[in-house]
Amino acid sequence: MADLDEIIHQPLRLRIMAALNALPHSVGLEFVKLKKLTGATDGNLGAHIETLAKAGYVAVDKAFVGRKPQTTVTATAAGRGAFARHVATLQEIIAASAGEGGKQGGVN
Amino acid sequence: MIDSRQASAALNDINDVVRRVRQSRIYHLSSLIITIWGVLVAAAYIANYTWPRQGYTIWTITNLAGLAVTIAVGVISNARSGTRSFPIRSLTTFLLIGAFGVFCSVVLAHFGLRQMIVFWALYGMLFYAIAGLWFGYAFIVIAVCTTMLTLIGYYAVGANFLLWMAAAHGGGLVLGGLWMRRI
């Protein structure tokens, strides 16, 4: 069984990657929207996005819309791949546990 | 390594976020369409109040304009998300709903102006309520509020009924669309 991705496994980073991965490839989420969808605070979200960006899992685009700064976060191809592998590993853990339960049930 | 209970909780968390993202995208697109329809129908009610004999022309133009804008928004939205397909299912759904409404209101029944106005407003809101069952409560809130205001107008408002409907139906859709955008 593959190891879990330690960067993605943290609960808030998992929610961030899940949100970004649910979008079409070239589409990102604004910081404010991502905050609402993940239920994070400003500081917390910023720190975790930075961790994901350093790992190459997300791209951060900062621009001005009118006079307001707007930060958009998009999942990279590497991030989408890592997220897919992480989800597959989670499913393997559940499947393996169900298999063990079945074996124990058979013995009894 | 985590156990299966923690893995299951993580997958549930992912599913919850994915559901929220999908709903947010539906609300984002719908809010724009609903707001545009709100402006169009408000203008149509006022025009119908001003030129009462031109009702059919005014509403035909309004519905065609609304349909064209809805298709344009759908096509642009699809293109932005990398899908080049024409929203043919949405268009077909819209045309079927419209055709059945015309059949009921013109062929089966012979409504007067007030009945015709109320029928189309309530008929439209019925589909908002149905959409709400699938896509999120905001559609139901808009449907319930607009339906109540329409019925109040039908039973309680006299000669200025069309102006009431401009505010209740058109204004209700505009406010509902703007509210949906903020959810």
Short mmCIF file of C-alpha atoms in Angstrom, two decimals:
data_model
loop_
_atom_site.label_atom_id
_atom_site.label_comp_id
_atom_site.label_asym_id
_atom_site.label_seq_id
_atom_site.Cartn_x
_atom_site.Cartn_y
_atom_site.Cartn_z
CA MET A 1 0.00 0.00 0.00
CA ALA A 2 1.33 3.48 -0.90
CA ASP A 3 2.09 5.94 1.92
CA LEU A 4 -0.22 8.85 2.55
CA ASP A 5 0.97 12.20 1.26
CA GLU A 6 1.97 14.04 4.43
CA ILE A 7 1.51 17.45 2.83
CA ILE A 8 -2.05 16.76 1.72
CA HIS A 9 -3.03 14.69 4.73
CA GLN A 10 -3.34 17.70 7.09
CA PRO A 11 -7.16 18.30 7.37
CA LEU A 12 -7.28 21.89 6.09
CA ARG A 13 -4.84 21.20 3.24
CA LEU A 14 -6.95 18.16 2.34
CA ARG A 15 -10.05 20.38 2.14
CA ILE A 16 -8.17 22.97 0.06
CA MET A 17 -6.98 20.33 -2.40
CA ALA A 18 -10.45 18.72 -2.53
CA ALA A 19 -12.02 22.10 -3.37
CA LEU A 20 -9.47 22.94 -6.08
CA ASN A 21 -9.53 19.44 -7.53
CA ALA A 22 -13.34 19.66 -7.94
CA LEU A 23 -12.87 22.49 -10.47
CA PRO A 24 -12.03 22.18 -14.18
CA HIS A 25 -8.25 22.20 -14.85
CA SER A 26 -7.67 25.85 -15.68
CA VAL A 27 -10.13 27.22 -13.13
CA GLY A 28 -9.03 28.47 -9.71
CA LEU A 29 -10.73 29.75 -6.59
CA GLU A 30 -10.48 33.20 -5.08
CA PHE A 31 -9.01 33.32 -1.58
CA VAL A 32 -12.28 34.62 -0.10
CA LYS A 33 -14.32 31.84 -1.72
CA LEU A 34 -11.81 29.19 -0.68
CA LYS A 35 -11.99 30.49 2.89
CA LYS A 36 -15.77 30.16 2.88
CA LEU A 37 -15.73 26.68 1.34
CA THR A 38 -13.11 25.26 3.71
CA GLY A 39 -14.26 27.09 6.84
CA ALA A 40 -10.72 28.39 7.50
CA THR A 41 -9.51 31.67 8.95
CA ASP A 42 -7.44 34.14 6.88
CA GLY A 43 -4.09 33.43 8.57
CA ASN A 44 -4.58 29.70 8.72
CA LEU A 45 -5.61 29.45 5.09
CA GLY A 46 -2.73 31.63 3.92
CA ALA A 47 -0.16 29.50 5.76
CA HIS A 48 -1.50 26.22 4.38
CA ILE A 49 -1.73 27.57 0.83
CA GLU A 50 1.94 28.57 1.13
CA THR A 51 2.85 25.01 2.19
CA LEU A 52 0.96 23.59 -0.78
CA ALA A 53 2.54 26.15 -3.14
CA LYS A 54 6.05 25.26 -1.91
CA ALA A 55 5.31 21.60 -2.67
CA GLY A 56 4.22 22.61 -6.18
CA TYR A 57 0.64 21.43 -5.60
CA VAL A 58 -1.04 24.79 -6.12
CA ALA A 59 -0.31 27.95 -8.08
CA VAL A 60 -1.06 31.30 -6.48
CA ASP A 61 -1.93 34.25 -8.68
CA LYS A 62 -2.12 37.72 -7.13
CA ALA A 63 -3.73 40.50 -9.13
CA PHE A 64 -5.66 43.72 -8.67
CA VAL A 65 -9.33 43.81 -9.65
CA GLY A 66 -10.04 47.52 -9.69
CA ARG A 67 -8.31 48.69 -6.52
CA LYS A 68 -8.85 45.48 -4.61
CA PRO A 69 -6.13 42.83 -4.44
CA GLN A 70 -7.40 39.41 -5.45
CA THR A 71 -5.61 36.14 -4.81
CA THR A 72 -6.59 33.13 -6.92
CA VAL A 73 -5.42 29.62 -6.09
CA THR A 74 -5.35 26.87 -8.74
CA ALA A 75 -4.39 23.20 -8.41
CA THR A 76 -1.36 22.27 -10.54
CA ALA A 77 -1.09 19.02 -12.50
CA ALA A 78 1.31 17.74 -9.81
CA GLY A 79 -1.21 18.68 -7.12
CA ARG A 80 -4.06 16.93 -8.88
CA GLY A 81 -1.93 13.80 -9.29
CA ALA A 82 -0.87 13.85 -5.63
CA PHE A 83 -4.47 14.35 -4.52
CA ALA A 84 -5.69 11.45 -6.69
CA ARG A 85 -2.99 9.17 -5.22
CA HIS A 86 -3.87 10.29 -1.69
CA VAL A 87 -7.56 9.51 -2.22
CA ALA A 88 -6.64 6.12 -3.71
CA THR A 89 -4.53 5.34 -0.62
CA LEU A 90 -7.41 6.30 1.69
CA GLN A 91 -9.69 3.97 -0.26
CA GLU A 92 -7.09 1.18 -0.04
CA ILE A 93 -6.93 1.58 3.75
CA ILE A 94 -10.71 1.22 3.99
CA ALA A 95 -10.74 -1.76 1.59
CA ALA A 96 -7.90 -3.49 3.47
CA SER A 97 -9.70 -3.02 6.79
CA ALA A 98 -12.93 -4.42 5.32
CA GLY A 99 -10.93 -7.43 4.05
CA GLU A 100 -9.43 -8.07 7.49
CA GLY A 101 -12.90 -7.82 9.06
CA GLY A 102 -14.16 -10.37 6.57
CA LYS A 103 -11.30 -12.78 7.36
CA GLN A 104 -11.91 -12.47 11.11
CA GLY A 105 -15.61 -13.07 10.52
CA GLY A 106 -14.75 -16.21 8.55
CA VAL A 107 -12.61 -17.63 11.38
CA ASN A 108 -15.33 -17.12 13.91
CA MET B 1 -0.43 5.19 9.11
CA ILE B 2 -4.08 5.92 9.88
CA ASP B 3 -6.88 3.41 10.52
CA SER B 4 -9.95 2.85 8.35
CA ARG B 5 -12.17 5.04 10.54
CA GLN B 6 -9.85 8.03 10.04
CA ALA B 7 -9.56 7.26 6.31
CA SER B 8 -13.35 7.14 6.05
CA ALA B 9 -13.65 10.46 7.90
CA ALA B 10 -11.12 12.03 5.49
CA LEU B 11 -13.08 10.79 2.46
CA ASN B 12 -16.32 12.15 3.96
CA ASP B 13 -14.58 15.48 4.44
CA ILE B 14 -13.51 15.48 0.79
CA ASN B 15 -17.04 14.63 -0.39
CA ASP B 16 -18.47 17.44 1.74
CA VAL B 17 -16.08 20.01 0.21
CA VAL B 18 -16.73 18.74 -3.33
CA ARG B 19 -20.49 19.07 -2.76
CA ARG B 20 -20.01 22.65 -1.52
CA VAL B 21 -17.84 23.57 -4.51
CA ARG B 22 -20.38 22.19 -6.98
CA GLN B 23 -23.22 24.04 -5.29
CA SER B 24 -21.16 27.23 -5.22
CA ARG B 25 -20.50 26.98 -8.98
CA ILE B 26 -24.19 26.36 -9.69
CA TYR B 27 -25.15 29.36 -7.53
CA HIS B 28 -22.52 31.54 -9.20
CA LEU B 29 -23.80 30.81 -12.71
CA SER B 30 -27.49 30.79 -11.76
CA SER B 31 -27.28 34.08 -9.87
CA LEU B 32 -26.14 35.88 -13.02
CA ILE B 33 -28.93 34.35 -15.12
CA ILE B 34 -31.59 35.00 -12.45
CA THR B 35 -30.53 38.63 -12.03
CA ILE B 36 -30.65 39.24 -15.79
CA TRP B 37 -34.12 37.65 -15.98
CA GLY B 38 -35.20 39.84 -13.07
CA VAL B 39 -34.18 43.01 -14.91
CA LEU B 40 -35.85 41.80 -18.13
CA VAL B 41 -39.19 40.87 -16.55
CA ALA B 42 -39.28 44.06 -14.45
CA ALA B 43 -38.81 46.07 -17.65
CA ALA B 44 -41.47 43.96 -19.40
CA TYR B 45 -44.05 44.54 -16.64
CA ILE B 46 -43.45 48.29 -16.78
CA ALA B 47 -43.65 48.25 -20.59
CA ASN B 48 -46.85 46.18 -20.41
CA TYR B 49 -48.29 48.69 -17.91
CA THR B 50 -47.37 51.56 -20.21
CA TRP B 51 -48.61 49.89 -23.43
CA PRO B 52 -51.31 47.43 -22.32
CA ARG B 53 -52.29 46.43 -25.88
CA GLN B 54 -48.75 45.34 -26.74
CA GLY B 55 -48.58 42.59 -24.09
CA TYR B 56 -47.95 39.65 -26.42
CA THR B 57 -45.23 41.50 -28.34
CA ILE B 58 -43.55 42.73 -25.17
CA TRP B 59 -43.51 39.30 -23.53
CA THR B 60 -42.42 37.49 -26.70
CA ILE B 61 -39.46 39.86 -27.07
CA THR B 62 -38.67 39.56 -23.34
CA ASN B 63 -38.69 35.77 -23.38
CA LEU B 64 -36.59 35.54 -26.55
CA ALA B 65 -34.09 38.04 -25.14
CA GLY B 66 -33.95 36.12 -21.85
CA LEU B 67 -33.45 32.84 -23.68
CA ALA B 68 -30.66 34.31 -25.83
CA VAL B 69 -28.87 35.75 -22.80
CA THR B 70 -29.25 32.48 -20.87
CA ILE B 71 -27.74 30.50 -23.77
CA ALA B 72 -24.91 33.02 -24.13
CA VAL B 73 -24.08 32.80 -20.40
CA GLY B 74 -24.16 28.99 -20.60
CA VAL B 75 -21.86 28.90 -23.64
CA ILE B 76 -19.40 31.39 -22.14
CA SER B 77 -19.39 29.50 -18.82
CA ASN B 78 -18.74 26.19 -20.61
CA ALA B 79 -15.92 27.73 -22.65
CA ARG B 80 -14.26 29.16 -19.52
CA SER B 81 -14.29 25.78 -17.80
CA GLY B 82 -12.79 24.09 -20.86
CA THR B 83 -16.04 22.52 -22.11
CA ARG B 84 -16.88 23.54 -25.64
CA SER B 85 -20.24 21.80 -25.78
CA PHE B 86 -23.41 23.80 -26.44
CA PRO B 87 -25.83 23.56 -23.45
CA ILE B 88 -28.35 21.67 -25.58
CA ARG B 89 -30.02 19.88 -22.64
CA SER B 90 -30.64 23.18 -20.85
CA LEU B 91 -32.06 24.72 -24.01
CA THR B 92 -34.33 21.73 -24.66
CA THR B 93 -35.56 21.78 -21.05
CA PHE B 94 -36.30 25.49 -21.32
CA LEU B 95 -38.16 25.08 -24.62
CA LEU B 96 -40.25 22.15 -23.31
CA ILE B 97 -41.22 24.11 -20.19
CA GLY B 98 -42.13 27.11 -22.35
CA ALA B 99 -44.09 25.05 -24.88
CA PHE B 100 -46.13 23.36 -22.13
CA GLY B 101 -46.81 26.76 -20.54
CA VAL B 102 -48.05 28.18 -23.87
CA PHE B 103 -50.22 25.09 -24.42
CA CYS B 104 -51.82 25.45 -20.97
CA SER B 105 -52.26 29.22 -20.96
CA VAL B 106 -53.29 29.81 -24.58
CA VAL B 107 -54.77 26.55 -25.91
CA LEU B 108 -56.36 24.90 -22.88
CA ALA B 109 -57.30 27.98 -20.91
CA HIS B 110 -58.30 31.46 -21.99
CA PHE B 111 -56.77 33.65 -19.33
CA GLY B 112 -57.27 37.34 -18.86
CA LEU B 113 -54.24 39.60 -18.36
CA ARG B 114 -54.06 39.13 -14.56
CA GLN B 115 -54.46 35.36 -14.76
CA MET B 116 -51.90 35.13 -17.56
CA ILE B 117 -49.37 37.19 -15.59
CA VAL B 118 -49.90 35.16 -12.42
CA PHE B 119 -49.80 31.84 -14.28
CA TRP B 120 -46.39 32.52 -15.86
CA ALA B 121 -44.91 33.90 -12.66
CA LEU B 122 -46.08 30.91 -10.58
CA TYR B 123 -45.22 28.43 -13.33
CA GLY B 124 -41.67 29.79 -13.47
CA MET B 125 -41.34 29.67 -9.70
CA LEU B 126 -42.51 26.05 -9.68
CA PHE B 127 -39.37 25.14 -11.62
CA TYR B 128 -37.22 27.23 -9.30
CA ALA B 129 -38.62 25.22 -6.40
CA ILE B 130 -37.92 21.95 -8.23
CA ALA B 131 -34.38 23.15 -9.03
CA GLY B 132 -33.97 23.88 -5.33
CA LEU B 133 -34.62 20.26 -4.46
CA TRP B 134 -31.62 19.27 -6.60
CA PHE B 135 -29.23 22.21 -6.47
CA GLY B 136 -29.71 24.05 -3.19
CA TYR B 137 -32.13 25.81 -0.89
CA ALA B 138 -31.57 29.29 -2.38
CA PHE B 139 -33.78 28.44 -5.36
CA ILE B 140 -36.59 27.39 -2.99
CA VAL B 141 -36.30 30.61 -0.97
CA ILE B 142 -36.57 32.70 -4.16
CA ALA B 143 -39.53 30.59 -5.37
CA VAL B 144 -41.45 30.80 -2.08
CA CYS B 145 -40.92 34.56 -1.59
CA THR B 146 -41.80 35.45 -5.20
CA THR B 147 -44.85 33.14 -5.19
CA MET B 148 -46.18 34.69 -1.98
CA LEU B 149 -45.69 38.24 -3.27
CA THR B 150 -47.33 37.32 -6.59
CA LEU B 151 -50.39 35.86 -4.83
CA ILE B 152 -50.66 38.86 -2.52
CA GLY B 153 -50.62 41.10 -5.59
CA TYR B 154 -53.18 38.98 -7.40
CA TYR B 155 -55.69 39.10 -4.56
CA ALA B 156 -54.96 42.49 -3.01
CA VAL B 157 -53.57 44.86 -5.64
CA GLY B 158 -55.92 46.54 -8.09
CA ALA B 159 -55.08 48.61 -11.15
CA ASN B 160 -51.37 48.79 -10.40
CA PHE B 161 -50.96 45.03 -10.46
CA LEU B 162 -48.36 45.12 -13.26
CA LEU B 163 -46.25 47.62 -11.32
CA TRP B 164 -46.58 45.43 -8.24
CA MET B 165 -45.37 42.47 -10.32
CA ALA B 166 -42.43 44.51 -11.66
CA ALA B 167 -41.31 44.94 -8.06
CA ALA B 168 -42.39 41.53 -6.71
CA HIS B 169 -41.38 39.28 -9.61
CA GLY B 170 -38.66 41.30 -11.33
CA GLY B 171 -37.33 42.83 -8.12
CA GLY B 172 -37.61 39.49 -6.33
CA LEU B 173 -35.46 37.79 -8.98
CA VAL B 174 -32.86 40.58 -8.93
CA LEU B 175 -32.60 40.53 -5.13
CA GLY B 176 -32.66 36.73 -5.08
CA GLY B 177 -29.92 36.54 -7.71
CA LEU B 178 -27.71 39.03 -5.86
CA TRP B 179 -28.28 37.20 -2.57
CA MET B 180 -27.45 33.85 -4.21
CA ARG B 181 -24.13 35.30 -5.37
CA ARG B 182 -23.14 36.07 -1.78
CA ILE B 183 -23.96 32.65 -0.32
#
